[in-house]
Amino acid sequence: GENVEQHPSTLSVQEGDSAVIKCTYSDSASNYFPWYKQELGKRPQLIIDIRSNVGEKKDQRIAVTLNKTAKHFSLHITETQPEDSAVYFCAAGGRAGTALIFGKGTTLSVSS
Amino acid sequence: ETGVTQTPRHLVMGMTNKKSLKCEQHLGHNAMYWYKQSAKKPLELMFVYNFKEQTENNSVPSRFSPECPNSSHLFLHLHTLQPEDSALYLCASSQESLWSGGGNEQFFGPGTRLTVL
């Protein structure tokens, strides 16, 4: 089955810096790669996703890149702000009969 | 009420109790999920229902019993739990096709914080 590895498990940056979180997956049939943000005490919410027919997608300060050959994808946050502090989860899915598989999460701390 | 709702939000139970968690989605989705979230395993998939049929059971102990009476409601029946079952239980839903799985955004409920004494 699918296996998703996420790194790093914790990341601390200064306000204004960039943050990068990386994930690798094992199932070549996966074609959907979402990223979720979970703030303390709240539910996970989708912040950006990418499908395998594109290599990069951007939404304001957030971007995701996908390398299908190498089976890895990354989340890039530029000009980080304290409100970006949260746990971020990557996931991979798309194979018929299976569900999304989540990585173990990255705790991002942005200090001002 | 919109989105995905869960009740109760907090639950404290003894190891001999029987209780049920309820999830309801108002999004017209056809797939629903139960996750366990704890410090050790941040998002652990427990059960998946597609079109009201259970399609995945990730080696979950039998003291957890899911029920999906229709595509809008999902229950998790609990009995003789252990203290290590204390966690946040999240429900989610998505709209999936017959030809792909986990291929669309999942919408999460707020979770039930379960404490087993």
Short mmCIF file of C-alpha atoms in Angstrom, two decimals:
data_model
loop_
_atom_site.label_atom_id
_atom_site.label_comp_id
_atom_site.label_asym_id
_atom_site.label_seq_id
_atom_site.Cartn_x
_atom_site.Cartn_y
_atom_site.Cartn_z
CA GLY A 1 0.00 0.00 0.00
CA GLU A 2 0.85 3.67 -0.10
CA ASN A 3 3.41 5.04 2.34
CA VAL A 4 3.99 8.77 2.83
CA GLU A 5 7.11 10.09 4.54
CA GLN A 6 7.21 13.73 5.71
CA HIS A 7 10.19 15.80 6.82
CA PRO A 8 11.09 17.60 8.97
CA SER A 9 8.90 16.75 11.96
CA THR A 10 9.53 20.19 13.45
CA LEU A 11 10.58 23.45 11.81
CA SER A 12 11.32 26.78 13.45
CA VAL A 13 11.78 29.95 11.39
CA GLN A 14 11.89 33.67 11.94
CA GLU A 15 9.05 35.82 10.69
CA GLY A 16 9.67 36.74 7.07
CA ASP A 17 11.76 33.67 6.31
CA SER A 18 10.69 30.88 3.97
CA ALA A 19 9.69 27.40 5.11
CA VAL A 20 9.88 24.20 3.10
CA ILE A 21 8.31 20.86 4.01
CA LYS A 22 9.02 17.76 1.94
CA CYS A 23 7.13 14.52 1.39
CA THR A 24 7.82 11.33 -0.50
CA TYR A 25 5.30 8.68 -1.51
CA SER A 26 5.60 5.09 -2.70
CA ASP A 27 2.54 4.33 -4.87
CA SER A 28 3.10 5.37 -8.47
CA ALA A 29 -0.68 5.28 -9.01
CA SER A 30 -1.18 8.22 -6.64
CA ASN A 31 -2.29 11.31 -8.52
CA TYR A 32 -3.65 13.68 -5.86
CA PHE A 33 -1.44 15.45 -3.31
CA PRO A 34 -3.11 17.79 -0.81
CA TRP A 35 -1.64 19.75 2.08
CA TYR A 36 -3.59 20.35 5.28
CA LYS A 37 -2.98 22.87 8.03
CA GLN A 38 -4.11 22.16 11.59
CA GLU A 39 -3.97 24.98 14.08
CA LEU A 40 -3.90 24.19 17.77
CA GLY A 41 -7.27 22.87 18.92
CA LYS A 42 -8.80 23.04 15.46
CA ARG A 43 -9.59 20.62 12.65
CA PRO A 44 -7.26 20.00 9.69
CA GLN A 45 -8.14 22.19 6.71
CA LEU A 46 -6.96 22.01 3.12
CA ILE A 47 -4.64 24.86 2.15
CA ILE A 48 -3.46 23.76 -1.28
CA ASP A 49 -3.47 20.64 -3.45
CA ILE A 50 -1.91 19.48 -6.70
CA ARG A 51 -2.72 16.79 -9.20
CA SER A 52 -0.22 14.79 -11.17
CA ASN A 53 -0.86 16.59 -14.43
CA VAL A 54 0.91 19.72 -13.17
CA GLY A 55 4.31 20.27 -11.62
CA GLU A 56 3.70 23.38 -9.57
CA LYS A 57 0.82 25.35 -8.13
CA LYS A 58 0.88 28.64 -6.28
CA ASP A 59 -1.61 30.50 -4.11
CA GLN A 60 -0.28 33.78 -2.75
CA ARG A 61 2.48 32.90 -0.24
CA ILE A 62 1.98 29.15 -0.57
CA ALA A 63 3.25 26.92 -3.36
CA VAL A 64 3.45 23.19 -3.93
CA THR A 65 5.82 21.41 -6.31
CA LEU A 66 5.53 17.85 -7.53
CA ASN A 67 8.16 15.56 -9.04
CA LYS A 68 6.33 12.42 -10.18
CA THR A 69 9.47 10.70 -11.41
CA ALA A 70 11.13 10.98 -8.02
CA LYS A 71 7.82 10.57 -6.16
CA HIS A 72 8.20 13.62 -3.99
CA PHE A 73 6.33 16.85 -3.43
CA SER A 74 7.01 19.90 -1.32
CA LEU A 75 5.19 22.77 0.36
CA HIS A 76 6.81 26.20 0.21
CA ILE A 77 5.68 29.08 2.40
CA THR A 78 7.27 32.45 1.73
CA GLU A 79 7.31 35.54 3.98
CA THR A 80 6.17 33.49 6.95
CA GLN A 81 3.99 35.09 9.60
CA PRO A 82 3.24 34.04 13.20
CA GLU A 83 -0.24 32.91 12.12
CA ASP A 84 1.42 30.32 9.87
CA SER A 85 2.40 28.45 13.04
CA ALA A 86 0.55 25.11 12.95
CA VAL A 87 0.94 21.44 12.12
CA TYR A 88 1.08 20.76 8.39
CA PHE A 89 0.18 17.38 6.90
CA CYS A 90 0.89 16.17 3.39
CA ALA A 91 -1.11 13.34 1.85
CA ALA A 92 -1.21 11.20 -1.27
CA GLY A 93 -4.13 9.41 -2.90
CA GLY A 94 -6.03 8.59 -6.05
CA ARG A 95 -5.76 4.82 -6.44
CA ALA A 96 -9.19 3.21 -6.78
CA GLY A 97 -10.40 1.54 -3.64
CA THR A 98 -8.03 3.34 -1.30
CA ALA A 99 -8.16 6.43 0.87
CA LEU A 100 -5.79 9.35 1.29
CA ILE A 101 -2.64 8.45 3.20
CA PHE A 102 -1.29 11.20 5.43
CA GLY A 103 2.26 11.96 6.46
CA LYS A 104 3.09 12.28 10.15
CA GLY A 105 2.98 16.04 10.14
CA THR A 106 5.39 18.94 10.55
CA THR A 107 5.05 21.38 13.43
CA LEU A 108 5.96 24.81 12.08
CA SER A 109 6.77 27.58 14.54
CA VAL A 110 7.19 31.13 13.28
CA SER A 111 8.68 33.53 15.79
CA SER A 112 8.39 37.30 15.52
CA GLU B 1 -25.56 23.48 10.19
CA THR B 2 -23.06 23.20 7.39
CA GLY B 3 -19.98 21.09 6.75
CA VAL B 4 -19.13 18.16 9.00
CA THR B 5 -20.38 18.04 12.58
CA GLN B 6 -19.46 15.69 15.41
CA THR B 7 -21.05 14.97 18.77
CA PRO B 8 -20.17 14.91 21.54
CA ARG B 9 -17.19 17.26 21.45
CA HIS B 10 -15.79 15.84 24.69
CA LEU B 11 -16.34 12.43 26.27
CA VAL B 12 -14.99 10.87 29.44
CA MET B 13 -15.74 7.20 29.93
CA GLY B 14 -14.70 4.30 32.10
CA MET B 15 -13.25 1.13 30.64
CA THR B 16 -16.52 -0.76 31.15
CA ASN B 17 -18.77 1.84 29.55
CA LYS B 18 -20.40 1.75 26.13
CA LYS B 19 -20.70 4.98 24.21
CA SER B 20 -21.12 6.15 20.62
CA LEU B 21 -19.62 8.98 18.62
CA LYS B 22 -21.72 10.58 15.92
CA CYS B 23 -20.70 12.29 12.72
CA GLU B 24 -22.96 14.04 10.22
CA GLN B 25 -22.01 15.64 6.93
CA HIS B 26 -24.15 18.19 5.11
CA LEU B 27 -22.05 18.30 1.94
CA GLY B 28 -23.70 15.56 -0.13
CA HIS B 29 -20.51 13.48 -0.09
CA ASN B 30 -20.43 9.73 -0.66
CA ALA B 31 -17.37 8.78 1.41
CA MET B 32 -16.83 9.10 5.16
CA TYR B 33 -13.85 8.36 7.37
CA TRP B 34 -12.87 7.89 11.00
CA TYR B 35 -9.40 8.96 12.13
CA LYS B 36 -7.67 8.68 15.48
CA GLN B 37 -5.32 11.55 16.31
CA SER B 38 -2.81 11.21 19.10
CA ALA B 39 0.67 12.50 19.81
CA LYS B 40 2.27 9.24 18.65
CA LYS B 41 0.29 8.79 15.41
CA PRO B 42 -0.95 12.16 14.25
CA LEU B 43 -3.59 11.09 11.69
CA GLU B 44 -4.29 7.38 11.90
CA LEU B 45 -6.97 6.18 9.48
CA MET B 46 -9.39 3.75 11.15
CA PHE B 47 -12.33 3.12 8.83
CA VAL B 48 -13.49 4.17 5.37
CA TYR B 49 -17.01 4.02 4.00
CA ASN B 50 -17.70 4.53 0.30
CA PHE B 51 -21.34 4.63 -0.76
CA LYS B 52 -22.25 3.32 2.73
CA GLU B 53 -20.04 0.24 2.31
CA GLN B 54 -17.00 -0.24 4.50
CA THR B 55 -13.99 -0.37 2.21
CA GLU B 56 -11.13 -0.14 4.69
CA ASN B 57 -10.52 -1.31 8.23
CA ASN B 58 -6.96 -0.61 9.21
CA SER B 59 -6.49 -3.39 11.77
CA VAL B 60 -8.64 -1.58 14.29
CA PRO B 61 -9.44 -3.51 17.51
CA SER B 62 -12.96 -4.88 17.72
CA ARG B 63 -13.75 -2.63 20.69
CA PHE B 64 -14.30 0.03 18.00
CA SER B 65 -17.33 -0.71 15.83
CA PRO B 66 -18.36 1.63 12.99
CA GLU B 67 -21.83 2.03 11.57
CA CYS B 68 -22.90 3.93 8.46
CA PRO B 69 -26.70 3.87 8.15
CA ASN B 70 -26.71 6.31 5.21
CA SER B 71 -24.25 8.44 3.30
CA SER B 72 -24.74 11.42 5.64
CA HIS B 73 -24.22 9.73 9.00
CA LEU B 74 -21.38 7.79 10.53
CA PHE B 75 -21.14 6.35 14.01
CA LEU B 76 -18.31 4.89 16.04
CA HIS B 77 -19.51 2.59 18.80
CA LEU B 78 -17.12 2.17 21.71
CA HIS B 79 -17.04 -0.58 24.33
CA THR B 80 -14.50 -1.81 26.89
CA LEU B 81 -11.92 0.73 25.81
CA GLN B 82 -8.42 1.04 27.22
CA PRO B 83 -6.68 4.17 28.54
CA GLU B 84 -4.42 4.16 25.45
CA ASP B 85 -7.54 4.75 23.34
CA SER B 86 -7.71 8.27 24.73
CA ALA B 87 -7.29 10.59 21.74
CA LEU B 88 -9.03 13.01 19.42
CA TYR B 89 -11.36 11.16 17.04
CA LEU B 90 -11.89 12.98 13.77
CA CYS B 91 -14.54 12.30 11.17
CA ALA B 92 -14.12 13.41 7.56
CA SER B 93 -16.04 13.21 4.30
CA SER B 94 -15.24 13.56 0.61
CA GLN B 95 -16.79 13.06 -2.79
CA GLU B 96 -15.15 10.12 -4.52
CA SER B 97 -15.70 8.40 -7.84
CA LEU B 98 -15.92 4.67 -8.43
CA TRP B 99 -12.61 4.79 -10.30
CA SER B 100 -10.44 6.55 -7.76
CA GLY B 101 -9.93 6.63 -4.05
CA GLY B 102 -8.70 9.49 -1.90
CA GLY B 103 -8.69 11.66 -4.97
CA ASN B 104 -10.52 14.66 -3.61
CA GLU B 105 -10.46 17.06 -0.67
CA GLN B 106 -11.50 15.66 2.67
CA PHE B 107 -13.52 17.89 4.95
CA PHE B 108 -12.95 17.26 8.64
CA GLY B 109 -15.26 17.62 11.59
CA PRO B 110 -14.14 19.34 14.80
CA GLY B 111 -13.42 16.03 16.50
CA THR B 112 -14.42 14.32 19.74
CA ARG B 113 -11.84 14.48 22.53
CA LEU B 114 -12.11 11.08 24.24
CA THR B 115 -10.65 10.32 27.64
CA VAL B 116 -10.76 6.74 28.95
CA LEU B 117 -10.25 6.40 32.68
#
